[in-house]
Short mmCIF file of C-alpha atoms and ligand atoms in Angstrom, two decimals:
data_model
loop_
_atom_site.label_atom_id
_atom_site.label_comp_id
_atom_site.label_asym_id
_atom_site.label_seq_id
_atom_site.Cartn_x
_atom_site.Cartn_y
_atom_site.Cartn_z
CA MET A 204 -3.23 12.61 -5.16
CA ASN A 205 0.11 13.23 -3.47
CA LEU A 206 2.52 10.38 -3.21
CA VAL A 207 5.78 9.70 -1.39
CA ILE A 208 8.29 7.24 -2.80
CA PHE A 209 11.41 6.18 -0.99
CA GLY A 210 14.06 3.51 -0.98
CA PRO A 211 17.83 3.23 -0.67
CA PRO A 212 20.14 4.94 -3.16
CA GLY A 213 19.87 3.07 -6.45
CA ALA A 214 16.49 1.51 -5.58
CA GLY A 215 14.87 2.94 -8.69
CA LYS A 216 12.86 5.76 -7.09
CA GLY A 217 13.73 8.17 -9.88
CA THR A 218 12.87 5.70 -12.64
CA GLN A 219 9.54 4.75 -11.10
CA SER A 220 8.68 8.37 -10.23
CA LYS A 221 9.17 9.35 -13.87
CA PHE A 222 6.92 6.51 -14.97
CA ILE A 223 4.17 7.41 -12.45
CA SER A 224 4.37 11.12 -13.24
CA LYS A 225 3.81 10.50 -16.95
CA LYS A 226 1.11 7.88 -16.57
CA TYR A 227 -0.98 9.78 -14.00
CA ASN A 228 -0.03 13.35 -14.90
CA LEU A 229 1.67 14.06 -11.59
CA HIS A 230 4.76 16.17 -10.94
CA GLN A 231 7.99 14.46 -9.88
CA LEU A 232 9.60 16.50 -7.13
CA SER A 233 13.07 15.01 -6.76
CA THR A 234 15.01 16.79 -4.03
CA GLY A 235 18.23 15.16 -5.25
CA ASP A 236 17.66 16.50 -8.80
CA LEU A 237 16.78 19.97 -7.49
CA LEU A 238 19.92 20.07 -5.36
CA ARG A 239 22.15 18.77 -8.17
CA ASN A 240 20.69 21.48 -10.44
CA GLU A 241 21.73 24.14 -7.93
CA ILE A 242 25.28 22.79 -8.15
CA LYS A 243 25.20 22.54 -11.94
CA ASN A 244 23.92 26.11 -12.25
CA LYS A 245 26.58 27.33 -9.83
CA THR A 246 24.11 29.14 -7.58
CA VAL A 247 25.03 30.44 -4.11
CA LEU A 248 23.13 27.52 -2.60
CA GLY A 249 24.88 25.13 -4.99
CA SER A 250 28.31 26.21 -3.81
CA LYS A 251 27.28 25.71 -0.17
CA ILE A 252 25.96 22.18 -0.65
CA SER A 253 28.25 20.65 -3.25
CA SER A 254 30.83 19.21 -0.87
CA LEU A 255 28.09 17.74 1.35
CA ILE A 256 26.33 16.04 -1.55
CA ASN A 257 29.49 14.80 -3.18
CA SER A 258 30.65 13.22 0.05
CA GLY A 259 27.31 11.46 0.60
CA GLU A 260 26.06 13.59 3.52
CA LEU A 261 22.56 15.00 3.80
CA VAL A 262 21.82 18.66 3.18
CA SER A 263 20.23 20.51 6.13
CA ASP A 264 16.52 20.02 6.75
CA SER A 265 15.80 23.74 6.38
CA VAL A 266 17.41 24.03 2.94
CA VAL A 267 15.42 21.10 1.57
CA SER A 268 12.24 22.28 3.27
CA ASP A 269 12.52 25.66 1.52
CA LEU A 270 12.91 23.89 -1.81
CA ILE A 271 9.82 21.72 -1.46
CA MET A 272 7.70 24.47 0.09
CA SER A 273 7.58 26.44 -3.15
CA PHE A 274 6.10 23.42 -4.92
CA ILE A 275 3.55 22.62 -2.23
CA SER A 276 2.25 26.19 -2.17
CA ASN A 277 2.04 26.40 -5.97
CA GLU A 278 -1.55 25.90 -7.21
CA LYS A 279 -0.20 24.32 -10.39
CA TYR A 280 1.03 21.31 -8.44
CA LYS A 281 -1.83 21.06 -5.98
CA ASN A 282 -2.56 17.41 -5.19
CA ARG A 283 -0.29 16.15 -7.92
CA LEU A 284 3.11 15.80 -6.33
CA ILE A 285 5.40 12.79 -6.14
CA PHE A 286 7.91 13.33 -3.35
CA ASP A 287 11.05 11.54 -4.51
CA GLY A 288 13.84 11.81 -1.93
CA TYR A 289 11.77 13.59 0.71
CA PRO A 290 11.28 12.89 3.59
CA ARG A 291 14.54 11.24 4.56
CA ASN A 292 14.26 11.49 8.34
CA LEU A 293 11.50 11.80 10.93
CA SER A 294 11.64 15.56 11.28
CA GLN A 295 11.29 15.92 7.49
CA ALA A 296 8.30 13.54 7.57
CA LYS A 297 6.58 15.69 10.21
CA ASN A 298 7.52 18.87 8.37
CA LEU A 299 5.99 17.50 5.17
CA ASP A 300 2.69 16.79 6.95
CA ASN A 301 2.69 20.33 8.36
CA LEU A 302 3.42 21.97 5.03
CA LEU A 303 0.76 19.93 3.25
CA ASN A 304 -1.72 20.58 6.03
CA LYS A 305 -1.23 24.33 5.79
CA ASN A 306 -1.97 24.07 2.09
CA LYS A 307 -5.02 21.86 2.63
CA GLN A 308 -3.38 18.79 1.19
CA LYS A 309 -2.24 15.41 2.46
CA ILE A 310 -0.24 12.35 1.48
CA ASP A 311 -2.39 9.65 -0.05
CA ILE A 312 0.10 6.84 -0.33
CA VAL A 313 3.70 6.04 0.58
CA LEU A 314 5.65 3.57 -1.55
CA LYS A 315 8.78 1.96 -0.17
CA LEU A 316 11.06 0.20 -2.63
CA SER A 317 12.99 -2.60 -0.94
CA VAL A 318 16.27 -3.68 -2.49
CA SER A 319 19.21 -5.66 -1.11
CA LEU A 320 22.62 -4.05 -0.59
CA GLU A 321 24.06 -6.45 -3.19
CA THR A 322 21.67 -5.22 -5.90
CA ILE A 323 22.23 -1.61 -4.86
CA LYS A 324 25.97 -1.95 -5.33
CA LYS A 325 25.50 -3.43 -8.80
CA ARG A 326 23.05 -0.73 -9.91
CA ILE A 327 25.12 2.13 -8.57
CA LEU A 328 28.21 0.87 -10.34
CA GLU A 329 26.22 0.73 -13.58
CA ARG A 330 24.82 4.20 -13.00
CA GLN A 331 28.27 5.54 -12.25
CA SER A 332 29.49 4.60 -15.70
CA GLN A 333 26.54 6.44 -17.28
CA GLU A 334 25.85 9.49 -15.11
CA LYS A 335 29.20 10.17 -13.46
CA ARG A 336 27.67 11.25 -10.16
CA GLU A 337 30.43 12.06 -7.66
CA ASP A 338 28.42 10.42 -4.88
CA ASP A 339 28.11 7.11 -6.76
CA LYS A 340 31.71 6.12 -6.02
CA GLU A 341 31.53 2.81 -4.21
CA LEU A 342 32.60 3.86 -0.71
CA ILE A 343 30.40 6.95 -0.77
CA ALA A 344 27.46 4.94 -2.08
CA VAL A 345 27.84 2.44 0.79
CA LYS A 346 27.95 5.36 3.24
CA ARG A 347 24.76 6.78 1.70
CA TYR A 348 23.09 3.37 2.02
CA LYS A 349 24.02 3.13 5.71
CA ASN A 350 22.93 6.69 6.43
CA TYR A 351 19.67 5.96 4.64
CA GLU A 352 18.97 2.87 6.75
CA THR A 353 19.54 4.76 10.00
CA SER A 354 17.57 7.89 9.18
CA ILE A 355 14.68 6.21 7.38
CA SER A 356 13.69 3.61 9.99
CA PRO A 357 11.63 6.04 12.14
CA VAL A 358 10.04 7.34 8.93
CA ILE A 359 8.91 3.81 8.07
CA ASP A 360 7.30 3.43 11.51
CA TYR A 361 5.68 6.84 11.16
CA TYR A 362 3.97 5.91 7.89
CA LYS A 363 3.12 2.40 9.09
CA ASN A 364 1.26 3.98 12.00
CA SER A 365 -0.75 6.18 9.69
CA ASN A 366 -1.55 3.19 7.46
CA LEU A 367 -0.12 4.79 4.34
CA LEU A 368 2.87 2.52 3.75
CA ARG A 369 3.07 0.00 0.89
CA VAL A 370 6.24 -2.03 0.54
CA ILE A 371 7.26 -2.97 -2.98
CA ASN A 372 9.89 -5.46 -4.00
CA GLY A 373 12.41 -3.40 -5.95
CA GLU A 374 14.37 -6.40 -7.27
CA PRO A 375 12.42 -7.43 -10.41
CA SER A 376 12.43 -5.67 -13.78
CA ILE A 377 11.48 -2.00 -14.16
CA SER A 378 8.24 -2.91 -15.93
CA GLU A 379 7.21 -5.47 -13.31
CA ILE A 380 7.72 -2.89 -10.56
CA SER A 381 5.81 -0.27 -12.58
CA ALA A 382 2.92 -2.70 -12.99
CA GLU A 383 2.77 -3.34 -9.25
CA ILE A 384 2.81 0.40 -8.52
CA SER A 385 0.06 1.06 -11.07
CA GLY A 386 -2.08 -1.59 -9.40
CA ILE A 387 -1.64 0.09 -6.01
CA ILE A 388 -2.39 3.57 -7.35
CA GLU A 389 -5.44 2.47 -9.24
CA ALA A 390 -6.82 0.69 -6.19
CA ILE A 391 -7.01 3.94 -4.25
P1 LIG B 406 19.89 8.77 -3.59
O1 LIG B 406 18.55 8.40 -3.09
O2 LIG B 406 20.36 7.87 -4.69
O3 LIG B 406 20.89 8.98 -2.50
P2 LIG B 406 19.06 11.46 -4.32
O4 LIG B 406 19.18 12.00 -5.69
O5 LIG B 406 17.69 11.28 -3.76
O6 LIG B 406 19.86 10.11 -4.37
O7 LIG B 406 19.89 12.38 -3.30
C1 LIG B 406 21.22 12.74 -3.52
C2 LIG B 406 21.76 13.60 -2.38
O8 LIG B 406 21.00 14.81 -2.28
C3 LIG B 406 21.69 12.99 -0.99
O9 LIG B 406 22.78 12.14 -0.69
C4 LIG B 406 21.69 14.26 -0.10
O10 LIG B 406 22.96 14.81 0.01
C5 LIG B 406 20.85 15.22 -0.91
N1 LIG B 406 19.41 15.13 -0.53
C6 LIG B 406 18.39 14.71 -1.33
N2 LIG B 406 17.23 14.74 -0.68
C7 LIG B 406 17.51 15.19 0.57
C8 LIG B 406 16.73 15.41 1.74
N3 LIG B 406 15.40 15.18 1.74
N4 LIG B 406 17.35 15.87 2.85
C9 LIG B 406 18.67 16.11 2.86
N5 LIG B 406 19.46 15.90 1.81
C10 LIG B 406 18.91 15.43 0.67
#
């Protein structure tokens, strides 16, 4: 199965994606991690995108599309991808359907983690002390949250219309959320 997981910054997408990928032998495709790796490895792409990422802006659709395309067309990952951080806007959602379609695949389920802004702020502050992500500084994190809300709302409608969307409360403990997600995955 292929799965999409999304939620605001700090919602726990990464944590839950790691859990799901281990438990069900899927591959976590985190666009944020891939992009941060480009910066860390000082690639040409990394130098182009670092100021955007660090200031909380999105990278262009075409750059991210190229990144995910190589995974979708790779037999090794066929029907075992977790899209973590993609799509983030409606054109990315449509692009993802097209790319999967061309490779005779589809999305089987979309998980949306819902978390309040208050909780997000708390979690991002905690994460900042551990991971030192430039874009976790409070003002930038709030900007990312607002950008997320604006760009994701048509994506939510898009997946609601195709009956794929499951909304999960992202407030309880990590293990409670994992248990709810497992239940959903096992039911399909
Ligand atoms: P978060 O969800 O906490 O914001 P991510 O690790 O998913 O963190 O993303 C970090 C940054 O990487 C984003 O703010 C953006 O700059 C870039 N990015 C990740 N995914 C995408 C995407 N699908 N489209 C454009 N930019 C992206």
